[in-house]
Amino acid sequence: MAAVLAPNGLFPTSTPRQQFGASVNTLDQARAYYGGLKDKACLEASRSLRSSLGIDVRIRRVGRSAHEQVRDHWMRAGRHADAGWDWEEIFRRHREPKCLDLAIWSPDSSSLIALALATMTMEAATLRYCEGNPQDGCDYKGKRVLIALEAVANYALGAGLSEIRIDPVNEKLASLYQTVYGFELVAPKKGPAYYRKGI
């Protein structure tokens, strides 16, 4: 799959769109359907990042090894005040089949680079949480949100959606989201503001 910088952020263009929630009638069918979309989104994002930007990572769904890395390594490092979330609790609260849980690993899978979680509605896939490895010397600092957004965009396209969002609004990252990645700030009359981008 070829990814493009649009206008300055990386998002895919060739993942085929499907009808949202096609043929999902039971919980088992939903798990299988969305599980397949998640796996494909992770694989496609890894490939497009490597071929387009030279960013070599392994993107997977969150498993026990990711939780062990957070517990054994991240908890000992100084975590950023804007993050430092309780990831086990976040993943417990977001167990719906449509939620995309991401573990972003180094090329040799020895180091957890970032964790992220996105939710999905009939309108958009929304990146809700993203936290990078807080240890000093991470080679992927400044690229972790981009990596997560690439996976979220692939997931949204696979589900037949044409929009991704970032919520909540983080004022410190407004320039990055709007100027570099091409998101627009949406401030509805009812409800909280969020960033959106068509894909």
Tab-separated table of C-alpha atoms in Angstrom:
chain	number	residue	atom	x	y	z
A	1	MET	CA	0.000	0.000	0.000
A	2	ALA	CA	1.251	3.468	-0.818
A	3	ALA	CA	0.881	6.153	1.804
A	4	VAL	CA	0.900	9.860	1.129
A	5	LEU	CA	1.727	12.996	3.046
A	6	ALA	CA	-1.522	14.912	3.102
A	7	PRO	CA	-0.910	17.776	3.488
A	8	ASN	CA	2.069	17.092	5.728
A	9	GLY	CA	0.900	14.013	7.618
A	10	LEU	CA	1.115	10.391	6.576
A	11	PHE	CA	-2.168	8.683	5.807
A	12	PRO	CA	-2.958	5.811	3.442
A	13	THR	CA	-4.801	6.121	0.163
A	14	SER	CA	-5.238	2.626	-1.177
A	15	THR	CA	-6.778	0.540	1.600
A	16	PRO	CA	-10.122	-0.510	0.112
A	17	ARG	CA	-13.181	0.798	1.907
A	18	GLN	CA	-15.732	-1.678	3.156
A	19	GLN	CA	-19.286	-1.120	4.270
A	20	PHE	CA	-19.243	-0.146	7.950
A	21	GLY	CA	-20.023	-3.139	10.166
A	22	ALA	CA	-20.852	-5.379	7.225
A	23	SER	CA	-22.462	-8.733	8.147
A	24	VAL	CA	-21.912	-8.519	11.900
A	25	ASN	CA	-24.820	-10.070	13.807
A	26	THR	CA	-23.330	-11.704	16.912
A	27	LEU	CA	-20.569	-10.845	19.358
A	28	ASP	CA	-18.392	-13.640	17.972
A	29	GLN	CA	-18.904	-12.365	14.426
A	30	ALA	CA	-18.090	-8.825	15.559
A	31	ARG	CA	-14.885	-9.986	17.246
A	32	ALA	CA	-13.841	-11.905	14.134
A	33	TYR	CA	-14.770	-9.101	11.731
A	34	TYR	CA	-13.121	-6.258	13.667
A	35	GLY	CA	-10.213	-8.490	14.699
A	36	GLY	CA	-9.440	-9.048	11.036
A	37	LEU	CA	-9.650	-5.314	10.321
A	38	LYS	CA	-7.321	-4.564	13.245
A	39	ASP	CA	-4.727	-7.120	12.205
A	40	LYS	CA	-4.761	-5.870	8.614
A	41	ALA	CA	-4.539	-2.215	9.732
A	42	CYS	CA	-1.491	-2.977	11.910
A	43	LEU	CA	0.250	-4.868	9.111
A	44	GLU	CA	-0.535	-2.244	6.449
A	45	ALA	CA	0.564	0.624	8.709
A	46	SER	CA	3.875	-1.117	9.463
A	47	ARG	CA	4.488	-1.677	5.753
A	48	SER	CA	3.558	1.827	4.615
A	49	LEU	CA	5.606	3.543	7.334
A	50	ARG	CA	8.653	1.470	6.412
A	51	SER	CA	8.324	1.963	2.635
A	52	SER	CA	7.272	5.638	2.658
A	53	LEU	CA	9.177	7.144	5.577
A	54	GLY	CA	11.756	4.543	6.535
A	55	ILE	CA	10.138	4.123	9.963
A	56	ASP	CA	10.679	0.488	10.869
A	57	VAL	CA	8.308	-0.663	13.613
A	58	ARG	CA	6.145	-3.655	14.446
A	59	ILE	CA	2.547	-2.676	15.167
A	60	ARG	CA	0.461	-5.273	16.957
A	61	ARG	CA	-2.577	-5.518	19.123
A	62	VAL	CA	-1.887	-5.263	22.832
A	63	GLY	CA	-0.976	-8.473	24.635
A	64	ARG	CA	0.589	-9.617	27.859
A	65	SER	CA	4.121	-8.683	26.761
A	66	ALA	CA	3.058	-5.040	26.271
A	67	HIS	CA	1.594	-4.899	29.781
A	68	GLU	CA	4.796	-6.458	31.150
A	69	GLN	CA	6.931	-3.810	29.397
A	70	VAL	CA	4.817	-1.015	30.908
A	71	ARG	CA	5.032	-2.549	34.369
A	72	ASP	CA	8.710	-3.487	34.242
A	73	HIS	CA	10.175	-0.550	32.298
A	74	TRP	CA	7.809	2.390	31.893
A	75	MET	CA	6.745	2.545	35.525
A	76	ARG	CA	10.364	3.021	36.561
A	77	ALA	CA	10.906	5.959	34.206
A	78	GLY	CA	9.558	9.479	34.631
A	79	ARG	CA	6.309	9.568	32.663
A	80	HIS	CA	5.004	12.763	31.073
A	81	ALA	CA	2.382	14.690	33.050
A	82	ASP	CA	-0.036	14.599	30.077
A	83	ALA	CA	0.095	10.804	29.933
A	84	GLY	CA	1.091	8.230	32.526
A	85	TRP	CA	-2.266	6.505	32.197
A	86	ASP	CA	-3.304	3.239	33.783
A	87	TRP	CA	-3.237	1.217	30.570
A	88	GLU	CA	-4.650	-1.957	32.101
A	89	GLU	CA	-7.697	0.019	33.231
A	90	ILE	CA	-8.036	1.772	29.855
A	91	PHE	CA	-8.016	-1.547	28.011
A	92	ARG	CA	-10.484	-3.034	30.533
A	93	ARG	CA	-12.885	-0.124	29.960
A	94	HIS	CA	-12.596	-0.361	26.171
A	95	ARG	CA	-13.202	-4.033	25.441
A	96	GLU	CA	-15.740	-3.519	22.653
A	97	PRO	CA	-14.833	-5.410	19.475
A	98	LYS	CA	-14.500	-2.120	17.531
A	99	CYS	CA	-11.841	-0.602	19.836
A	100	LEU	CA	-8.363	-0.651	18.321
A	101	ASP	CA	-5.632	-1.371	20.878
A	102	LEU	CA	-2.121	-0.769	19.564
A	103	ALA	CA	1.274	-1.870	20.822
A	104	ILE	CA	4.065	-0.307	18.773
A	105	TRP	CA	7.331	-2.225	19.034
A	106	SER	CA	10.933	-1.730	17.935
A	107	PRO	CA	11.935	-3.682	14.799
A	108	ASP	CA	13.291	-6.588	16.847
A	109	SER	CA	10.265	-6.470	19.203
A	110	SER	CA	12.509	-6.004	22.229
A	111	SER	CA	11.273	-2.562	23.236
A	112	LEU	CA	7.753	-1.190	23.482
A	113	ILE	CA	7.781	2.199	21.725
A	114	ALA	CA	4.183	3.267	22.389
A	115	LEU	CA	0.682	2.213	23.342
A	116	ALA	CA	-2.444	3.680	21.777
A	117	LEU	CA	-6.183	3.139	21.787
A	118	ALA	CA	-8.785	4.231	19.251
A	119	THR	CA	-12.558	3.925	19.313
A	120	MET	CA	-14.902	3.699	16.353
A	121	THR	CA	-18.372	5.010	15.604
A	122	MET	CA	-20.345	5.048	12.356
A	123	GLU	CA	-18.749	8.452	11.631
A	124	ALA	CA	-15.056	8.067	12.424
A	125	ALA	CA	-12.237	6.237	14.143
A	126	THR	CA	-10.927	8.357	17.026
A	127	LEU	CA	-7.483	8.203	18.608
A	128	ARG	CA	-8.237	8.597	22.332
A	129	TYR	CA	-4.957	7.683	23.998
A	130	CYS	CA	-1.338	7.531	22.894
A	131	GLU	CA	1.674	7.319	25.179
A	132	GLY	CA	5.263	6.843	24.145
A	133	ASN	CA	7.988	5.005	25.988
A	134	PRO	CA	9.142	7.485	28.669
A	135	GLN	CA	12.693	6.132	28.880
A	136	ASP	CA	15.488	8.402	27.696
A	137	GLY	CA	16.947	7.808	24.263
A	138	CYS	CA	13.879	6.508	22.421
A	139	ASP	CA	14.671	6.803	18.694
A	140	TYR	CA	10.986	7.204	17.875
A	141	LYS	CA	10.284	10.319	19.930
A	142	GLY	CA	8.279	12.720	17.775
A	143	LYS	CA	7.067	9.885	15.516
A	144	ARG	CA	4.849	7.880	17.842
A	145	VAL	CA	1.601	9.776	17.254
A	146	LEU	CA	2.211	9.614	13.503
A	147	ILE	CA	2.672	5.837	13.761
A	148	ALA	CA	-0.552	5.450	15.756
A	149	LEU	CA	-2.478	7.699	13.341
A	150	GLU	CA	-1.310	5.624	10.371
A	151	ALA	CA	-2.738	2.482	12.001
A	152	VAL	CA	-5.979	4.278	12.949
A	153	ALA	CA	-6.378	5.594	9.387
A	154	ASN	CA	-5.886	2.108	7.931
A	155	TYR	CA	-8.427	0.728	10.410
A	156	ALA	CA	-10.977	3.415	9.530
A	157	LEU	CA	-10.565	2.856	5.797
A	158	GLY	CA	-10.907	-0.895	6.207
A	159	ALA	CA	-14.204	-0.318	8.026
A	160	GLY	CA	-15.495	1.960	5.255
A	161	LEU	CA	-15.044	5.241	7.122
A	162	SER	CA	-13.650	8.423	5.613
A	163	GLU	CA	-12.661	10.336	8.738
A	164	ILE	CA	-10.287	10.005	11.666
A	165	ARG	CA	-10.343	12.103	14.808
A	166	ILE	CA	-8.194	12.926	17.800
A	167	ASP	CA	-9.973	13.475	21.102
A	168	PRO	CA	-9.425	15.003	23.605
A	169	VAL	CA	-7.988	18.266	22.358
A	170	ASN	CA	-4.470	18.841	23.658
A	171	GLU	CA	-3.514	22.514	23.344
A	172	LYS	CA	0.199	21.722	23.569
A	173	LEU	CA	-0.065	19.545	20.442
A	174	ALA	CA	-2.424	21.796	18.454
A	175	SER	CA	0.293	22.966	16.078
A	176	LEU	CA	1.470	19.407	15.435
A	177	TYR	CA	-2.037	18.123	14.713
A	178	GLN	CA	-3.156	21.076	12.604
A	179	THR	CA	-0.040	22.319	10.844
A	180	VAL	CA	1.969	19.134	10.422
A	181	TYR	CA	-0.723	16.431	10.195
A	182	GLY	CA	-3.478	18.504	8.556
A	183	PHE	CA	-6.271	18.080	11.121
A	184	GLU	CA	-8.890	20.747	11.675
A	185	LEU	CA	-10.275	21.716	15.062
A	186	VAL	CA	-14.027	21.135	15.394
A	187	ALA	CA	-15.878	22.858	18.221
A	188	PRO	CA	-19.509	21.661	18.202
A	189	LYS	CA	-22.183	23.618	20.070
A	190	LYS	CA	-22.859	20.541	22.173
A	191	GLY	CA	-20.036	18.298	23.291
A	192	PRO	CA	-16.289	18.683	23.530
A	193	ALA	CA	-13.986	19.923	20.766
A	194	TYR	CA	-11.946	17.455	18.741
A	195	TYR	CA	-9.608	17.307	15.740
A	196	ARG	CA	-10.789	15.734	12.480
A	197	LYS	CA	-9.224	14.758	9.161
A	198	GLY	CA	-10.769	13.257	6.054
A	199	ILE	CA	-9.007	10.202	4.644
